[in-house]
Amino acid sequence: MAGLPATTAKTRRGNARRLRTAIVRAGSQQIGRLTAAMEHAAEAAAGTTTPGPEDTHDPFRLVPRWHFAMLNDTERNEALARAIQEIVRPGDLVLDIGAGAGLLAMLAARAGAAKVISCEVNPLVAEIARQVVTAHGLSDVVTVVPTYSYNLQIGRELSRPADVILSEIVDCGLIGEGILPTMRDARTRLLAPGGRLLPGRARIYGALCESEAIHRLNRVDTALGFDVSLMNVVATAGHHPVRLSTWPHTLLTETAELAEFAFADGPLDEGSAKIALPVQRAGVAHGVVAWFAMDLTPTVTLRNDPGNPGSHWMQAYIPFDQPRHLAAGEVHEFTLRWSDTQLRTA
Amino acid sequence: MAGLPATTAKTRRGNARRLRTAIVRAGSQQIGRLTAAMEHAAEAAAGTTTPGPEDTHDPFRLVPRWHFAMLNDTERNEALARAIQEIVRPGDLVLDIGAGAGLLAMLAARAGAAKVISCEVNPLVAEIARQVVTAHGLSDVVTVVPTYSYNLQIGRELSRPADVILSEIVDCGLIGEGILPTMRDARTRLLAPGGRLLPGRARIYGALCESEAIHRLNRVDTALGFDVSLMNVVATAGHHPVRLSTWPHTLLTETAELAEFAFADGPLDEGSAKIALPVQRAGVAHGVVAWFAMDLTPTVTLRNDPGNPGSHWMQAYIPFDQPRHLAAGEVHEFTLRWSDTQLRTA
């Protein structure tokens, strides 16, 4: 099918306005559904209804399923155990940001911390952590606080600035769960002078990637000759997870370091880096496949590179806005931008 | 670590109550976030703010990313094209349930339908479909209605009962998007006598599956010796998608048909089936891996079995509540239950 007939500027403006209105309607619909589910959940909490067979504890995926893969990731757990044993000293006051099931907090207690304040923004996860900590007899040492670390105050939740801050709020692309703004805030307000941070540093690596299959997880052009590319208005603009080994792909360049973050004293603001990569194989680069190496301590590093399929973290895929045709031997330049939670290309 | 110390019945009741309360708090938090995002989106719709670099058209994943893989699934698209060409006759009034980007509706128009009413519950997707249909010059034939099919009325959206009802609202486990209640309602209220349905029939197949790796995507026991099994209160109880080829696994039985649905005249209520499967290999069955064969028409069938990795549908995994130790040669019995949207085992 040839291209669609041209539209007038007025039609285009009207269509854009209607899409923006539809976003609000779609969001309101979600709010309505969630409200109905929570009214039902509130009745169950009040004991005025008997839960039915479909009333799981989590009717709306309030806790993402990846918590299970994460808690079962032995390499991650053992690295955290080694690193926490190394960084926490007997008597320390420890701040743990992102309690999850309470694992890091309990490891800090096991390492001799006098007190661990563990904050968790999801109230359901926080209650699970509280019960897990209590069941292990550690509630004298570990206090779970159901809030963002941004809301913690010295003299309130924390008696004084922490000797150690632990935070493994890291997604496939390192920054997707907000470790940059979290550490930016916490290291300034909540850490004692000379205090220690875990992770200490992290680097993002990546390579240009040709993969129609991955490209098509987040972009569409035509289907059976019909132009359905308008759907791309809801494509993910930032990075999203992919298990690279699942999809046919060719890396067109060597792996290069794309960005580095020093959590104790480096810049953690939004930023960008100009990347220049020598093209080793001619091809069509659809985007950048990226992963991290995170130094929990100087001696303990966790990685989610494609050669580590046991990691529960997939790789991060950062789409180019348009595929780029590359010739072997050229040096391809692009800009990697990072906001507080998203990796993008430009 | 040995088991946790016993708790009193009072403690257990208190913990259960606090978990139920935490669910409501977690849901309220989500509602608050979504409300803030929609206030922002409403300002953008009203033109009172300029969208920033993070203001994508879909800030809250209001449209799931699988729409792209689905629209790019050539096997699916071509099967739908063949089947719609076969089932739609010139002059038909067609009801399309679940417009998506409008593909099925446009295929029905191409096949000669006089009128297509295409309903889509997601207002953002519905607006995309409306614009796609209009851009193809088909808005005289296709009308997109942003609502559930349950809300459609003869004499209002539909001038008379439809000659054909099309609906490809099917997830990896066939029923997860509600095709059973949708067809139950639509065939009774919205279909003309002698009218045709697409899909006509569908079967669910499955086999008992041993896979620690898949089991651990949705269950946890201990981590570093700490009992974190309380996290299982937020495990998915019904079926969830898995790409079987990604994970080490052993099928312990042959594949068997687990359920069949005849959309025109068979029962589409919640139900169950007793399944008895001869065990071919001794092992630990963690659950059932299942997939469907969907007869769009008697001659066009779509499948998402593990041997069809090109399908955008993954397989469905239905966990057992507890792993089951099976001996070779025994016949293992279990019950498959289906609600309006979930497959479960018992």
PDB file of N, CA and C in Angstrom, chain A residues 277-338:
ATOM      1  N   LEU A 277      31.657   5.140  18.495  1.00  0.00           N
ATOM      2  CA  LEU A 277      31.978   3.711  18.453  1.00  0.00           C
ATOM      3  C   LEU A 277      32.409   3.308  17.049  1.00  0.00           C
ATOM      4  N   PRO A 278      33.582   2.691  16.917  1.00  0.00           N
ATOM      5  CA  PRO A 278      34.000   2.167  15.607  1.00  0.00           C
ATOM      6  C   PRO A 278      33.088   1.012  15.203  1.00  0.00           C
ATOM      7  N   VAL A 279      32.557   1.087  13.986  1.00  0.00           N
ATOM      8  CA  VAL A 279      31.639   0.059  13.498  1.00  0.00           C
ATOM      9  C   VAL A 279      32.461  -1.108  12.957  1.00  0.00           C
ATOM     10  N   GLN A 280      32.220  -2.283  13.502  1.00  0.00           N
ATOM     11  CA  GLN A 280      32.987  -3.460  13.084  1.00  0.00           C
ATOM     12  C   GLN A 280      32.303  -4.227  11.972  1.00  0.00           C
ATOM     13  N   ARG A 281      30.957  -4.195  11.972  1.00  0.00           N
ATOM     14  CA  ARG A 281      30.202  -4.902  10.938  1.00  0.00           C
ATOM     15  C   ARG A 281      29.188  -3.927  10.359  1.00  0.00           C
ATOM     16  N   ALA A 282      29.109  -3.853   9.046  1.00  0.00           N
ATOM     17  CA  ALA A 282      28.090  -3.019   8.417  1.00  0.00           C
ATOM     18  C   ALA A 282      26.718  -3.568   8.787  1.00  0.00           C
ATOM     19  N   GLY A 283      25.757  -2.680   8.941  1.00  0.00           N
ATOM     20  CA  GLY A 283      24.421  -3.156   9.280  1.00  0.00           C
ATOM     21  C   GLY A 283      23.510  -2.006   9.641  1.00  0.00           C
ATOM     22  N   VAL A 284      22.330  -2.359  10.117  1.00  0.00           N
ATOM     23  CA  VAL A 284      21.340  -1.365  10.527  1.00  0.00           C
ATOM     24  C   VAL A 284      21.263  -1.384  12.046  1.00  0.00           C
ATOM     25  N   ALA A 285      21.688  -0.307  12.667  1.00  0.00           N
ATOM     26  CA  ALA A 285      21.613  -0.226  14.132  1.00  0.00           C
ATOM     27  C   ALA A 285      20.220   0.244  14.515  1.00  0.00           C
ATOM     28  N   HIS A 286      19.488  -0.623  15.225  1.00  0.00           N
ATOM     29  CA  HIS A 286      18.150  -0.236  15.689  1.00  0.00           C
ATOM     30  C   HIS A 286      18.205   0.455  17.040  1.00  0.00           C
ATOM     31  N   GLY A 287      19.270   0.201  17.774  1.00  0.00           N
ATOM     32  CA  GLY A 287      19.369   0.804  19.097  1.00  0.00           C
ATOM     33  C   GLY A 287      20.638   0.353  19.786  1.00  0.00           C
ATOM     34  N   VAL A 288      20.684   0.614  21.072  1.00  0.00           N
ATOM     35  CA  VAL A 288      21.847   0.279  21.888  1.00  0.00           C
ATOM     36  C   VAL A 288      21.417  -0.773  22.892  1.00  0.00           C
ATOM     37  N   VAL A 289      22.161  -1.857  22.982  1.00  0.00           N
ATOM     38  CA  VAL A 289      21.905  -2.792  24.064  1.00  0.00           C
ATOM     39  C   VAL A 289      22.921  -2.485  25.162  1.00  0.00           C
ATOM     40  N   ALA A 290      22.428  -2.387  26.380  1.00  0.00           N
ATOM     41  CA  ALA A 290      23.268  -1.896  27.476  1.00  0.00           C
ATOM     42  C   ALA A 290      23.100  -2.765  28.710  1.00  0.00           C
ATOM     43  N   TRP A 291      24.081  -2.707  29.578  1.00  0.00           N
ATOM     44  CA  TRP A 291      24.035  -3.423  30.849  1.00  0.00           C
ATOM     45  C   TRP A 291      24.950  -2.685  31.809  1.00  0.00           C
ATOM     46  N   PHE A 292      25.013  -3.151  33.038  1.00  0.00           N
ATOM     47  CA  PHE A 292      25.824  -2.430  34.016  1.00  0.00           C
ATOM     48  C   PHE A 292      26.856  -3.346  34.664  1.00  0.00           C
ATOM     49  N   ALA A 293      27.879  -2.722  35.217  1.00  0.00           N
ATOM     50  CA  ALA A 293      28.767  -3.374  36.186  1.00  0.00           C
ATOM     51  C   ALA A 293      28.699  -2.491  37.418  1.00  0.00           C
ATOM     52  N   MET A 294      28.227  -3.067  38.509  1.00  0.00           N
ATOM     53  CA  MET A 294      27.966  -2.293  39.723  1.00  0.00           C
ATOM     54  C   MET A 294      28.920  -2.770  40.804  1.00  0.00           C
ATOM     55  N   ASP A 295      29.826  -1.877  41.227  1.00  0.00           N
ATOM     56  CA  ASP A 295      30.762  -2.214  42.301  1.00  0.00           C
ATOM     57  C   ASP A 295      30.051  -1.998  43.628  1.00  0.00           C
ATOM     58  N   LEU A 296      29.580  -3.088  44.225  1.00  0.00           N
ATOM     59  CA  LEU A 296      28.938  -2.948  45.537  1.00  0.00           C
ATOM     60  C   LEU A 296      29.961  -2.392  46.517  1.00  0.00           C
ATOM     61  N   THR A 297      31.164  -2.956  46.442  1.00  0.00           N
ATOM     62  CA  THR A 297      32.339  -2.442  47.151  1.00  0.00           C
ATOM     63  C   THR A 297      33.472  -2.524  46.134  1.00  0.00           C
ATOM     64  N   PRO A 298      34.674  -2.027  46.471  1.00  0.00           N
ATOM     65  CA  PRO A 298      35.759  -2.121  45.483  1.00  0.00           C
ATOM     66  C   PRO A 298      36.075  -3.561  45.078  1.00  0.00           C
ATOM     67  N   THR A 299      35.678  -4.546  45.886  1.00  0.00           N
ATOM     68  CA  THR A 299      36.045  -5.932  45.558  1.00  0.00           C
ATOM     69  C   THR A 299      34.864  -6.798  45.114  1.00  0.00           C
ATOM     70  N   VAL A 300      33.658  -6.277  45.161  1.00  0.00           N
ATOM     71  CA  VAL A 300      32.481  -7.096  44.812  1.00  0.00           C
ATOM     72  C   VAL A 300      31.678  -6.383  43.730  1.00  0.00           C
ATOM     73  N   THR A 301      31.627  -6.986  42.542  1.00  0.00           N
ATOM     74  CA  THR A 301      30.963  -6.357  41.400  1.00  0.00           C
ATOM     75  C   THR A 301      29.867  -7.273  40.861  1.00  0.00           C
ATOM     76  N   LEU A 302      28.715  -6.694  40.577  1.00  0.00           N
ATOM     77  CA  LEU A 302      27.602  -7.426  39.951  1.00  0.00           C
ATOM     78  C   LEU A 302      27.417  -6.923  38.530  1.00  0.00           C
ATOM     79  N   ARG A 303      27.143  -7.857  37.610  1.00  0.00           N
ATOM     80  CA  ARG A 303      27.011  -7.507  36.191  1.00  0.00           C
ATOM     81  C   ARG A 303      25.779  -8.184  35.605  1.00  0.00           C
ATOM     82  N   ASN A 304      25.159  -7.535  34.644  1.00  0.00           N
ATOM     83  CA  ASN A 304      24.063  -8.175  33.898  1.00  0.00           C
ATOM     84  C   ASN A 304      24.363  -8.167  32.403  1.00  0.00           C
ATOM     85  N   ASP A 305      25.620  -8.400  32.065  1.00  0.00           N
ATOM     86  CA  ASP A 305      25.977  -8.460  30.649  1.00  0.00           C
ATOM     87  C   ASP A 305      25.333  -9.689  30.008  1.00  0.00           C
ATOM     88  N   PRO A 306      25.227  -9.700  28.678  1.00  0.00           N
ATOM     89  CA  PRO A 306      24.530 -10.804  27.999  1.00  0.00           C
ATOM     90  C   PRO A 306      25.200 -12.158  28.230  1.00  0.00           C
ATOM     91  N   GLY A 307      26.457 -12.157  28.650  1.00  0.00           N
ATOM     92  CA  GLY A 307      27.147 -13.412  28.919  1.00  0.00           C
ATOM     93  C   GLY A 307      26.856 -13.968  30.301  1.00  0.00           C
ATOM     94  N   ASN A 308      25.953 -13.332  31.027  1.00  0.00           N
ATOM     95  CA  ASN A 308      25.623 -13.767  32.389  1.00  0.00           C
ATOM     96  C   ASN A 308      24.132 -14.081  32.479  1.00  0.00           C
ATOM     97  N   PRO A 309      23.694 -15.161  31.813  1.00  0.00           N
ATOM     98  CA  PRO A 309      22.248 -15.421  31.732  1.00  0.00           C
ATOM     99  C   PRO A 309      21.640 -15.825  33.065  1.00  0.00           C
ATOM    100  N   GLY A 310      22.476 -16.138  34.067  1.00  0.00           N
ATOM    101  CA  GLY A 310      21.931 -16.498  35.376  1.00  0.00           C
ATOM    102  C   GLY A 310      21.437 -15.291  36.149  1.00  0.00           C
ATOM    103  N   SER A 311      21.850 -14.100  35.736  1.00  0.00           N
ATOM    104  CA  SER A 311      21.387 -12.901  36.433  1.00  0.00           C
ATOM    105  C   SER A 311      19.891 -12.729  36.232  1.00  0.00           C
ATOM    106  N   HIS A 312      19.193 -12.310  37.280  1.00  0.00           N
ATOM    107  CA  HIS A 312      17.755 -12.066  37.105  1.00  0.00           C
ATOM    108  C   HIS A 312      17.523 -10.774  36.329  1.00  0.00           C
ATOM    109  N   TRP A 313      18.565  -9.932  36.219  1.00  0.00           N
ATOM    110  CA  TRP A 313      18.416  -8.722  35.412  1.00  0.00           C
ATOM    111  C   TRP A 313      18.584  -9.069  33.943  1.00  0.00           C
ATOM    112  N   MET A 314      17.654  -8.675  33.118  1.00  0.00           N
ATOM    113  CA  MET A 314      17.853  -8.773  31.678  1.00  0.00           C
ATOM    114  C   MET A 314      18.810  -7.662  31.256  1.00  0.00           C
ATOM    115  N   GLN A 315      19.005  -7.520  29.949  1.00  0.00           N
ATOM    116  CA  GLN A 315      19.730  -6.360  29.459  1.00  0.00           C
ATOM    117  C   GLN A 315      18.738  -5.208  29.224  1.00  0.00           C
ATOM    118  N   ALA A 316      19.298  -4.009  29.040  1.00  0.00           N
ATOM    119  CA  ALA A 316      18.473  -2.835  28.740  1.00  0.00           C
ATOM    120  C   ALA A 316      18.613  -2.517  27.259  1.00  0.00           C
ATOM    121  N   TYR A 317      17.497  -2.258  26.621  1.00  0.00           N
ATOM    122  CA  TYR A 317      17.528  -1.873  25.211  1.00  0.00           C
ATOM    123  C   TYR A 317      17.108  -0.413  25.111  1.00  0.00           C
ATOM    124  N   ILE A 318      17.944   0.373  24.445  1.00  0.00           N
ATOM    125  CA  ILE A 318      17.666   1.806  24.294  1.00  0.00           C
ATOM    126  C   ILE A 318      17.456   2.058  22.810  1.00  0.00           C
ATOM    127  N   PRO A 319      16.210   2.282  22.390  1.00  0.00           N
ATOM    128  CA  PRO A 319      15.962   2.399  20.946  1.00  0.00           C
ATOM    129  C   PRO A 319      16.516   3.698  20.367  1.00  0.00           C
ATOM    130  N   PHE A 320      16.970   3.628  19.115  1.00  0.00           N
ATOM    131  CA  PHE A 320      17.155   4.848  18.334  1.00  0.00           C
ATOM    132  C   PHE A 320      15.788   5.280  17.829  1.00  0.00           C
ATOM    133  N   ASP A 321      15.610   6.572  17.644  1.00  0.00           N
ATOM    134  CA  ASP A 321      14.339   7.057  17.124  1.00  0.00           C
ATOM    135  C   ASP A 321      14.097   6.485  15.727  1.00  0.00           C
ATOM    136  N   GLN A 322      15.144   6.438  14.911  1.00  0.00           N
ATOM    137  CA  GLN A 322      15.084   5.835  13.581  1.00  0.00           C
ATOM    138  C   GLN A 322      16.279   4.894  13.434  1.00  0.00           C
ATOM    139  N   PRO A 323      16.099   3.741  12.776  1.00  0.00           N
ATOM    140  CA  PRO A 323      17.253   2.866  12.520  1.00  0.00           C
ATOM    141  C   PRO A 323      18.341   3.612  11.753  1.00  0.00           C
ATOM    142  N   ARG A 324      19.591   3.266  12.012  1.00  0.00           N
ATOM    143  CA  ARG A 324      20.723   3.971  11.395  1.00  0.00           C
ATOM    144  C   ARG A 324      21.552   2.984  10.578  1.00  0.00           C
ATOM    145  N   HIS A 325      21.767   3.312   9.314  1.00  0.00           N
ATOM    146  CA  HIS A 325      22.554   2.445   8.432  1.00  0.00           C
ATOM    147  C   HIS A 325      24.030   2.755   8.632  1.00  0.00           C
ATOM    148  N   LEU A 326      24.790   1.739   9.008  1.00  0.00           N
ATOM    149  CA  LEU A 326      26.194   1.950   9.346  1.00  0.00           C
ATOM    150  C   LEU A 326      27.093   1.175   8.388  1.00  0.00           C
ATOM    151  N   ALA A 327      28.203   1.799   8.035  1.00  0.00           N
ATOM    152  CA  ALA A 327      29.196   1.135   7.185  1.00  0.00           C
ATOM    153  C   ALA A 327      30.349   0.652   8.065  1.00  0.00           C
ATOM    154  N   ALA A 328      30.891  -0.502   7.715  1.00  0.00           N
ATOM    155  CA  ALA A 328      32.026  -1.024   8.479  1.00  0.00           C
ATOM    156  C   ALA A 328      33.179  -0.036   8.394  1.00  0.00           C
ATOM    157  N   GLY A 329      33.849   0.182   9.506  1.00  0.00           N
ATOM    158  CA  GLY A 329      35.008   1.055   9.513  1.00  0.00           C
ATOM    159  C   GLY A 329      34.689   2.480   9.931  1.00  0.00           C
ATOM    160  N   GLU A 330      33.429   2.906   9.752  1.00  0.00           N
ATOM    161  CA  GLU A 330      33.118   4.273  10.188  1.00  0.00           C
ATOM    162  C   GLU A 330      33.069   4.332  11.713  1.00  0.00           C
ATOM    163  N   VAL A 331      33.199   5.531  12.227  1.00  0.00           N
ATOM    164  CA  VAL A 331      33.013   5.736  13.665  1.00  0.00           C
ATOM    165  C   VAL A 331      31.645   6.376  13.843  1.00  0.00           C
ATOM    166  N   HIS A 332      30.746   5.658  14.504  1.00  0.00           N
ATOM    167  CA  HIS A 332      29.395   6.197  14.646  1.00  0.00           C
ATOM    168  C   HIS A 332      29.270   6.941  15.965  1.00  0.00           C
ATOM    169  N   GLU A 333      28.708   8.139  15.877  1.00  0.00           N
ATOM    170  CA  GLU A 333      28.533   8.950  17.083  1.00  0.00           C
ATOM    171  C   GLU A 333      27.061   9.038  17.452  1.00  0.00           C
ATOM    172  N   PHE A 334      26.805   8.928  18.722  1.00  0.00           N
ATOM    173  CA  PHE A 334      25.451   9.202  19.215  1.00  0.00           C
ATOM    174  C   PHE A 334      25.573   9.758  20.623  1.00  0.00           C
ATOM    175  N   THR A 335      24.469  10.287  21.102  1.00  0.00           N
ATOM    176  CA  THR A 335      24.448  10.834  22.456  1.00  0.00           C
ATOM    177  C   THR A 335      23.602   9.933  23.335  1.00  0.00           C
ATOM    178  N   LEU A 336      24.150   9.542  24.462  1.00  0.00           N
ATOM    179  CA  LEU A 336      23.361   8.852  25.480  1.00  0.00           C
ATOM    180  C   LEU A 336      22.930   9.894  26.503  1.00  0.00           C
ATOM    181  N   ARG A 337      21.620   9.967  26.736  1.00  0.00           N
ATOM    182  CA  ARG A 337      21.110  10.892  27.755  1.00  0.00           C
ATOM    183  C   ARG A 337      20.545  10.085  28.905  1.00  0.00           C
ATOM    184  N   TRP A 338      20.768  10.563  30.116  1.00  0.00           N
ATOM    185  CA  TRP A 338      20.096   9.932  31.245  1.00  0.00           C
ATOM    186  C   TRP A 338      19.355  10.989  32.045  1.00  0.00           C
TER     187      TRP A 338
END
